[in-house]
PDB file of C-alpha atoms in Angstrom:
ATOM      1  CA  UNK A  20       0.000   0.000   0.000  1.00  0.00           C
ATOM      2  CA  UNK A  21       1.335   3.374  -1.016  1.00  0.00           C
ATOM      3  CA  UNK A  22       1.882   5.799   1.832  1.00  0.00           C
ATOM      4  CA  UNK A  23       0.289   8.754   0.063  1.00  0.00           C
ATOM      5  CA  UNK A  24      -2.261   8.127  -2.665  1.00  0.00           C
ATOM      6  CA  UNK A  25      -3.773  10.416  -5.236  1.00  0.00           C
ATOM      7  CA  UNK A  26      -5.878   9.838  -8.315  1.00  0.00           C
ATOM      8  CA  UNK A  27      -3.605  10.501 -11.287  1.00  0.00           C
ATOM      9  CA  UNK A  28      -6.383  12.108 -13.325  1.00  0.00           C
ATOM     10  CA  UNK A  29      -6.568  14.041 -15.475  1.00  0.00           C
ATOM     11  CA  UNK A  30      -9.319  15.930 -13.717  1.00  0.00           C
ATOM     12  CA  UNK A  31     -10.968  18.191 -16.278  1.00  0.00           C
ATOM     13  CA  UNK A  32     -13.113  21.126 -15.182  1.00  0.00           C
ATOM     14  CA  UNK A  33     -14.467  24.137 -17.052  1.00  0.00           C
ATOM     15  CA  UNK A  34     -13.126  27.604 -16.334  1.00  0.00           C
ATOM     16  CA  UNK A  35     -14.837  29.139 -13.326  1.00  0.00           C
ATOM     17  CA  UNK A  36     -15.772  25.806 -11.751  1.00  0.00           C
ATOM     18  CA  UNK A  37     -14.579  24.333  -8.461  1.00  0.00           C
ATOM     19  CA  UNK A  38     -11.833  21.732  -8.769  1.00  0.00           C
ATOM     20  CA  UNK A  39     -11.659  19.167  -5.977  1.00  0.00           C
ATOM     21  CA  UNK A  40      -8.461  17.224  -5.443  1.00  0.00           C
ATOM     22  CA  UNK A  41      -8.172  14.398  -2.937  1.00  0.00           C
ATOM     23  CA  UNK A  42      -5.361  12.616  -1.149  1.00  0.00           C
ATOM     24  CA  UNK A  43      -5.298   9.755   1.352  1.00  0.00           C
ATOM     25  CA  UNK A  44      -2.446   8.694   3.581  1.00  0.00           C
ATOM     26  CA  UNK A  45      -1.653   5.555   5.485  1.00  0.00           C
ATOM     27  CA  UNK A  46       0.226   6.671   8.597  1.00  0.00           C
ATOM     28  CA  UNK A  47      -2.089   7.860  11.371  1.00  0.00           C
ATOM     29  CA  UNK A  48       0.864   9.553  13.034  1.00  0.00           C
ATOM     30  CA  UNK A  49       1.296  11.968  10.138  1.00  0.00           C
ATOM     31  CA  UNK A  50       1.693  15.470  11.413  1.00  0.00           C
ATOM     32  CA  UNK A  51       1.318  17.985   8.625  1.00  0.00           C
ATOM     33  CA  UNK A  52       0.062  18.022   5.082  1.00  0.00           C
ATOM     34  CA  UNK A  53       1.063  20.042   2.072  1.00  0.00           C
ATOM     35  CA  UNK A  54      -0.295  20.810  -1.353  1.00  0.00           C
ATOM     36  CA  UNK A  55       2.160  21.691  -4.095  1.00  0.00           C
ATOM     37  CA  UNK A  56       1.553  22.730  -7.679  1.00  0.00           C
ATOM     38  CA  UNK A  57       3.990  21.603 -10.341  1.00  0.00           C
ATOM     39  CA  UNK A  58       4.051  22.817 -13.893  1.00  0.00           C
ATOM     40  CA  UNK A  59       5.663  20.597 -16.506  1.00  0.00           C
ATOM     41  CA  UNK A  60       9.455  20.760 -16.309  1.00  0.00           C
ATOM     42  CA  UNK A  61       9.423  22.928 -13.185  1.00  0.00           C
ATOM     43  CA  UNK A  62       9.939  22.225  -9.519  1.00  0.00           C
ATOM     44  CA  UNK A  63       7.009  22.176  -7.083  1.00  0.00           C
ATOM     45  CA  UNK A  64       5.691  25.366  -5.552  1.00  0.00           C
ATOM     46  CA  UNK A  65       3.864  25.363  -2.242  1.00  0.00           C
ATOM     47  CA  UNK A  66       0.187  26.274  -2.327  1.00  0.00           C
ATOM     48  CA  UNK A  67      -0.621  25.729   1.318  1.00  0.00           C
ATOM     49  CA  UNK A  68      -0.198  23.455   4.283  1.00  0.00           C
ATOM     50  CA  UNK A  69      -2.532  22.291   7.001  1.00  0.00           C
ATOM     51  CA  UNK A  70      -2.000  20.435  10.266  1.00  0.00           C
ATOM     52  CA  UNK A  71      -5.277  20.746  12.174  1.00  0.00           C
ATOM     53  CA  UNK A  72      -8.553  19.056  11.379  1.00  0.00           C
ATOM     54  CA  UNK A  73     -10.980  21.222   9.461  1.00  0.00           C
ATOM     55  CA  UNK A  74     -10.674  23.773   6.714  1.00  0.00           C
ATOM     56  CA  UNK A  75      -8.001  26.312   5.922  1.00  0.00           C
ATOM     57  CA  UNK A  76      -8.639  28.953   3.304  1.00  0.00           C
ATOM     58  CA  UNK A  77      -6.178  31.051   1.341  1.00  0.00           C
ATOM     59  CA  UNK A  78      -7.631  33.056  -1.518  1.00  0.00           C
ATOM     60  CA  UNK A  79      -9.205  30.694  -4.037  1.00  0.00           C
ATOM     61  CA  UNK A  80      -7.732  27.664  -2.305  1.00  0.00           C
ATOM     62  CA  UNK A  81      -9.180  25.696   0.597  1.00  0.00           C
ATOM     63  CA  UNK A  82      -7.440  22.747   2.195  1.00  0.00           C
ATOM     64  CA  UNK A  83      -9.511  20.296   4.195  1.00  0.00           C
ATOM     65  CA  UNK A  84      -8.079  17.770   6.640  1.00  0.00           C
ATOM     66  CA  UNK A  85      -9.839  14.832   8.241  1.00  0.00           C
ATOM     67  CA  UNK A  86      -7.395  12.871  10.369  1.00  0.00           C
ATOM     68  CA  UNK A  87      -9.952  10.284  11.447  1.00  0.00           C
ATOM     69  CA  UNK A  88     -10.559   9.321   7.817  1.00  0.00           C
ATOM     70  CA  UNK A  89      -6.950   9.977   6.840  1.00  0.00           C
ATOM     71  CA  UNK A  90      -7.652  12.227   3.929  1.00  0.00           C
ATOM     72  CA  UNK A  91      -6.770  15.710   2.888  1.00  0.00           C
ATOM     73  CA  UNK A  92      -8.297  17.611   0.021  1.00  0.00           C
ATOM     74  CA  UNK A  93      -7.739  20.803  -1.920  1.00  0.00           C
ATOM     75  CA  UNK A  94     -10.534  22.872  -3.400  1.00  0.00           C
ATOM     76  CA  UNK A  95      -9.802  25.440  -6.071  1.00  0.00           C
ATOM     77  CA  UNK A  96     -12.594  27.918  -6.604  1.00  0.00           C
ATOM     78  CA  UNK A  97     -13.097  29.888  -9.806  1.00  0.00           C
ATOM     79  CA  UNK A  98     -10.623  27.647 -11.630  1.00  0.00           C
ATOM     80  CA  UNK A  99      -8.531  29.343 -14.290  1.00  0.00           C
ATOM     81  CA  UNK A 100      -6.695  27.823 -17.259  1.00  0.00           C
ATOM     82  CA  UNK A 101      -3.464  28.883 -15.539  1.00  0.00           C
ATOM     83  CA  UNK A 102      -4.336  26.458 -12.725  1.00  0.00           C
ATOM     84  CA  UNK A 103      -3.763  23.590 -15.166  1.00  0.00           C
ATOM     85  CA  UNK A 104      -0.868  21.693 -13.612  1.00  0.00           C
ATOM     86  CA  UNK A 105      -0.083  18.620 -11.549  1.00  0.00           C
ATOM     87  CA  UNK A 106      -1.028  18.929  -7.893  1.00  0.00           C
ATOM     88  CA  UNK A 107       1.099  17.024  -5.441  1.00  0.00           C
ATOM     89  CA  UNK A 108      -0.013  16.057  -1.972  1.00  0.00           C
ATOM     90  CA  UNK A 109       2.824  15.653   0.530  1.00  0.00           C
ATOM     91  CA  UNK A 110       2.783  14.378   4.083  1.00  0.00           C
ATOM     92  CA  UNK A 111       5.242  14.896   6.895  1.00  0.00           C
ATOM     93  CA  UNK A 112       5.151  11.784   8.969  1.00  0.00           C
ATOM     94  CA  UNK A 113       7.572  12.410  11.769  1.00  0.00           C
ATOM     95  CA  UNK A 114       9.820  14.940  13.394  1.00  0.00           C
ATOM     96  CA  UNK A 115      12.481  14.553  10.716  1.00  0.00           C
ATOM     97  CA  UNK A 116      10.676  17.002   8.412  1.00  0.00           C
ATOM     98  CA  UNK A 117      10.923  14.556   5.509  1.00  0.00           C
ATOM     99  CA  UNK A 118       8.079  14.822   3.043  1.00  0.00           C
ATOM    100  CA  UNK A 119       6.472  11.841   1.344  1.00  0.00           C
ATOM    101  CA  UNK A 120       4.798  12.795  -1.909  1.00  0.00           C
ATOM    102  CA  UNK A 121       1.822  11.308  -3.649  1.00  0.00           C
ATOM    103  CA  UNK A 122       1.999  10.618  -7.355  1.00  0.00           C
ATOM    104  CA  UNK A 123       0.065  13.780  -8.176  1.00  0.00           C
ATOM    105  CA  UNK A 124      -3.219  14.628  -9.882  1.00  0.00           C
ATOM    106  CA  UNK A 125      -3.171  16.354 -13.228  1.00  0.00           C
ATOM    107  CA  UNK A 126      -5.729  19.144 -13.438  1.00  0.00           C
ATOM    108  CA  UNK A 127      -6.947  20.541 -16.752  1.00  0.00           C
ATOM    109  CA  UNK A 128      -9.048  23.702 -16.715  1.00  0.00           C
ATOM    110  CA  UNK A 129     -10.895  24.137 -20.011  1.00  0.00           C
ATOM    111  CA  UNK A 130     -11.361  27.747 -21.233  1.00  0.00           C
TER     112      UNK A 130
ATOM    113  CA  UNK B  15      10.893  35.108   0.461  1.00  0.00           C
ATOM    114  CA  UNK B  16      13.329  32.253   0.869  1.00  0.00           C
ATOM    115  CA  UNK B  17      15.148  31.381  -2.334  1.00  0.00           C
ATOM    116  CA  UNK B  18      16.953  28.187  -3.234  1.00  0.00           C
ATOM    117  CA  UNK B  19      19.108  27.940  -6.322  1.00  0.00           C
ATOM    118  CA  UNK B  20      20.489  24.943  -8.154  1.00  0.00           C
ATOM    119  CA  UNK B  21      23.369  24.716 -10.563  1.00  0.00           C
ATOM    120  CA  UNK B  22      23.491  23.636 -13.282  1.00  0.00           C
ATOM    121  CA  UNK B  23      19.907  23.750 -14.510  1.00  0.00           C
ATOM    122  CA  UNK B  24      20.666  21.229 -17.235  1.00  0.00           C
ATOM    123  CA  UNK B  25      23.578  18.905 -17.781  1.00  0.00           C
ATOM    124  CA  UNK B  26      24.386  16.279 -20.372  1.00  0.00           C
ATOM    125  CA  UNK B  27      27.180  13.864 -19.629  1.00  0.00           C
ATOM    126  CA  UNK B  28      28.578  10.668 -21.028  1.00  0.00           C
ATOM    127  CA  UNK B  29      28.040   7.329 -19.399  1.00  0.00           C
ATOM    128  CA  UNK B  30      30.686   6.583 -16.792  1.00  0.00           C
ATOM    129  CA  UNK B  31      31.446  10.167 -15.869  1.00  0.00           C
ATOM    130  CA  UNK B  32      30.526  11.975 -12.641  1.00  0.00           C
ATOM    131  CA  UNK B  33      28.308  15.011 -12.302  1.00  0.00           C
ATOM    132  CA  UNK B  34      28.070  17.452  -9.399  1.00  0.00           C
ATOM    133  CA  UNK B  35      24.888  19.391  -8.672  1.00  0.00           C
ATOM    134  CA  UNK B  36      24.893  22.322  -6.263  1.00  0.00           C
ATOM    135  CA  UNK B  37      22.016  23.466  -4.088  1.00  0.00           C
ATOM    136  CA  UNK B  38      22.264  26.841  -2.359  1.00  0.00           C
ATOM    137  CA  UNK B  39      20.001  28.661   0.055  1.00  0.00           C
ATOM    138  CA  UNK B  40      20.464  32.284  -0.948  1.00  0.00           C
ATOM    139  CA  UNK B  41      18.953  34.265   1.919  1.00  0.00           C
ATOM    140  CA  UNK B  42      18.683  31.887   4.819  1.00  0.00           C
ATOM    141  CA  UNK B  43      20.661  29.246   6.623  1.00  0.00           C
ATOM    142  CA  UNK B  44      19.687  25.649   6.142  1.00  0.00           C
ATOM    143  CA  UNK B  45      21.073  22.970   8.391  1.00  0.00           C
ATOM    144  CA  UNK B  46      18.862  20.477   6.614  1.00  0.00           C
ATOM    145  CA  UNK B  47      18.455  20.041   2.882  1.00  0.00           C
ATOM    146  CA  UNK B  48      16.705  17.286   0.979  1.00  0.00           C
ATOM    147  CA  UNK B  49      17.468  15.728  -2.400  1.00  0.00           C
ATOM    148  CA  UNK B  50      14.685  14.354  -4.574  1.00  0.00           C
ATOM    149  CA  UNK B  51      14.602  12.623  -7.928  1.00  0.00           C
ATOM    150  CA  UNK B  52      11.691  12.722 -10.333  1.00  0.00           C
ATOM    151  CA  UNK B  53      11.353  10.496 -13.376  1.00  0.00           C
ATOM    152  CA  UNK B  54       8.973  11.527 -16.198  1.00  0.00           C
ATOM    153  CA  UNK B  55       5.318  11.406 -15.214  1.00  0.00           C
ATOM    154  CA  UNK B  56       6.211  10.235 -11.714  1.00  0.00           C
ATOM    155  CA  UNK B  57       6.236  11.957  -8.370  1.00  0.00           C
ATOM    156  CA  UNK B  58       9.147  13.211  -6.335  1.00  0.00           C
ATOM    157  CA  UNK B  59      11.061  10.482  -4.576  1.00  0.00           C
ATOM    158  CA  UNK B  60      13.161  11.467  -1.595  1.00  0.00           C
ATOM    159  CA  UNK B  61      16.718  10.258  -2.048  1.00  0.00           C
ATOM    160  CA  UNK B  62      18.445  11.569   1.041  1.00  0.00           C
ATOM    161  CA  UNK B  63      18.463  14.103   3.822  1.00  0.00           C
ATOM    162  CA  UNK B  64      21.545  16.280   3.912  1.00  0.00           C
ATOM    163  CA  UNK B  65      22.655  17.562   7.307  1.00  0.00           C
ATOM    164  CA  UNK B  66      25.221  20.305   7.668  1.00  0.00           C
ATOM    165  CA  UNK B  67      28.391  19.024   9.253  1.00  0.00           C
ATOM    166  CA  UNK B  68      27.365  15.372   9.349  1.00  0.00           C
ATOM    167  CA  UNK B  69      26.739  12.430   7.080  1.00  0.00           C
ATOM    168  CA  UNK B  70      23.676  12.356   4.892  1.00  0.00           C
ATOM    169  CA  UNK B  71      20.826   9.982   5.629  1.00  0.00           C
ATOM    170  CA  UNK B  72      19.836   7.953   2.596  1.00  0.00           C
ATOM    171  CA  UNK B  73      16.421   6.465   1.873  1.00  0.00           C
ATOM    172  CA  UNK B  74      16.073   2.756   1.393  1.00  0.00           C
ATOM    173  CA  UNK B  75      17.246   1.629  -2.034  1.00  0.00           C
ATOM    174  CA  UNK B  76      19.427   4.683  -2.711  1.00  0.00           C
ATOM    175  CA  UNK B  77      23.124   3.827  -3.131  1.00  0.00           C
ATOM    176  CA  UNK B  78      25.140   6.151  -0.936  1.00  0.00           C
ATOM    177  CA  UNK B  79      28.355   5.366  -2.813  1.00  0.00           C
ATOM    178  CA  UNK B  80      26.777   6.346  -6.094  1.00  0.00           C
ATOM    179  CA  UNK B  81      25.033   9.490  -4.915  1.00  0.00           C
ATOM    180  CA  UNK B  82      27.549  11.375  -2.810  1.00  0.00           C
ATOM    181  CA  UNK B  83      26.173  14.196  -0.719  1.00  0.00           C
ATOM    182  CA  UNK B  84      28.227  16.889   0.949  1.00  0.00           C
ATOM    183  CA  UNK B  85      26.733  19.624   3.128  1.00  0.00           C
ATOM    184  CA  UNK B  86      29.804  21.547   4.168  1.00  0.00           C
ATOM    185  CA  UNK B  87      28.193  24.886   4.937  1.00  0.00           C
ATOM    186  CA  UNK B  88      24.864  26.260   6.108  1.00  0.00           C
ATOM    187  CA  UNK B  89      24.014  27.420   2.605  1.00  0.00           C
ATOM    188  CA  UNK B  90      25.399  24.762   0.299  1.00  0.00           C
ATOM    189  CA  UNK B  91      24.751  21.093  -0.315  1.00  0.00           C
ATOM    190  CA  UNK B  92      26.120  19.163  -3.268  1.00  0.00           C
ATOM    191  CA  UNK B  93      24.998  15.932  -4.878  1.00  0.00           C
ATOM    192  CA  UNK B  94      27.527  14.057  -6.989  1.00  0.00           C
ATOM    193  CA  UNK B  95      26.267  11.317  -9.263  1.00  0.00           C
ATOM    194  CA  UNK B  96      29.260   9.036  -9.704  1.00  0.00           C
ATOM    195  CA  UNK B  97      29.772   6.817 -12.742  1.00  0.00           C
ATOM    196  CA  UNK B  98      26.502   7.997 -14.212  1.00  0.00           C
ATOM    197  CA  UNK B  99      24.502   5.712 -16.477  1.00  0.00           C
ATOM    198  CA  UNK B 100      21.527   6.383 -18.732  1.00  0.00           C
ATOM    199  CA  UNK B 101      19.126   5.095 -16.062  1.00  0.00           C
ATOM    200  CA  UNK B 102      20.309   7.957 -13.812  1.00  0.00           C
ATOM    201  CA  UNK B 103      18.831  10.448 -16.263  1.00  0.00           C
ATOM    202  CA  UNK B 104      16.221  12.296 -14.265  1.00  0.00           C
ATOM    203  CA  UNK B 105      15.111  15.610 -12.770  1.00  0.00           C
ATOM    204  CA  UNK B 106      16.987  16.205  -9.519  1.00  0.00           C
ATOM    205  CA  UNK B 107      15.424  18.689  -7.111  1.00  0.00           C
ATOM    206  CA  UNK B 108      16.723  19.924  -3.792  1.00  0.00           C
ATOM    207  CA  UNK B 109      14.848  21.615  -1.001  1.00  0.00           C
ATOM    208  CA  UNK B 110      15.962  23.413   2.101  1.00  0.00           C
ATOM    209  CA  UNK B 111      14.398  24.024   5.453  1.00  0.00           C
ATOM    210  CA  UNK B 112      14.834  27.361   7.149  1.00  0.00           C
ATOM    211  CA  UNK B 113      15.484  26.249  10.708  1.00  0.00           C
ATOM    212  CA  UNK B 114      15.237  29.777  12.055  1.00  0.00           C
ATOM    213  CA  UNK B 115      12.400  30.996   9.874  1.00  0.00           C
ATOM    214  CA  UNK B 116       8.840  31.780  10.776  1.00  0.00           C
ATOM    215  CA  UNK B 117       7.476  28.586   9.256  1.00  0.00           C
ATOM    216  CA  UNK B 118       8.970  25.405  10.588  1.00  0.00           C
ATOM    217  CA  UNK B 119       6.742  23.420   8.278  1.00  0.00           C
ATOM    218  CA  UNK B 120       7.927  24.716   4.977  1.00  0.00           C
ATOM    219  CA  UNK B 121      10.571  23.409   2.619  1.00  0.00           C
ATOM    220  CA  UNK B 122      11.775  25.715  -0.123  1.00  0.00           C
ATOM    221  CA  UNK B 123      12.445  23.971  -3.420  1.00  0.00           C
ATOM    222  CA  UNK B 124      15.158  24.725  -5.896  1.00  0.00           C
ATOM    223  CA  UNK B 125      14.343  24.963  -9.617  1.00  0.00           C
ATOM    224  CA  UNK B 126      15.730  21.500 -10.347  1.00  0.00           C
ATOM    225  CA  UNK B 127      18.517  20.067 -12.474  1.00  0.00           C
ATOM    226  CA  UNK B 128      17.764  18.038 -15.571  1.00  0.00           C
ATOM    227  CA  UNK B 129      20.416  15.352 -15.958  1.00  0.00           C
ATOM    228  CA  UNK B 130      20.761  13.444 -19.215  1.00  0.00           C
ATOM    229  CA  UNK B 131      23.302  10.649 -19.441  1.00  0.00           C
ATOM    230  CA  UNK B 132      24.168   9.534 -22.967  1.00  0.00           C
TER     231      UNK B 132
END
């Protein structure tokens, strides 16, 4: 069983819609959770992180964490074509600050 | 914001040669840096954790004698791919953690180095 799982997609949404990206993790001791965006040929850029159950909002992005169900999600409101990228979920499992990445979900926002 | 640079951005080398990749934190000190490798259409795989002034910690399955890591200062870590082979062709990305920064949770990623071994 993979430690961090994501649907590879592609997830296709029309411009202006809400894109919902999901991630599950296996280690109940995981401490903090990150969403990164990666454009083709580029390195990841941090969108946001969350470590407490519930929702965390930052502009058009909302991260949701449910530790009991071991999932974390990212909602992108008012999706734009420029949001088309691969979204990586990463989990920090212990005090070493190492990140374990999921395989990523490719998002396509249709104009 | 915190900036991490990598050099070179792209490198092509012949099979059997060694390649050194540098990772620098430009405006903060990083006692811990991480090295990742990403093959096409795959996710980032952590190779090793680089600790300033001590030996690197390698992930399971990563050959420490092939991927030499040196973290001699608080702003520089280097990864040397020794006796490179075509299967080592990949996108190598480093990240650094600002131990004294406001966010203890964040790693700052470098722009990556595309290695092609012919």
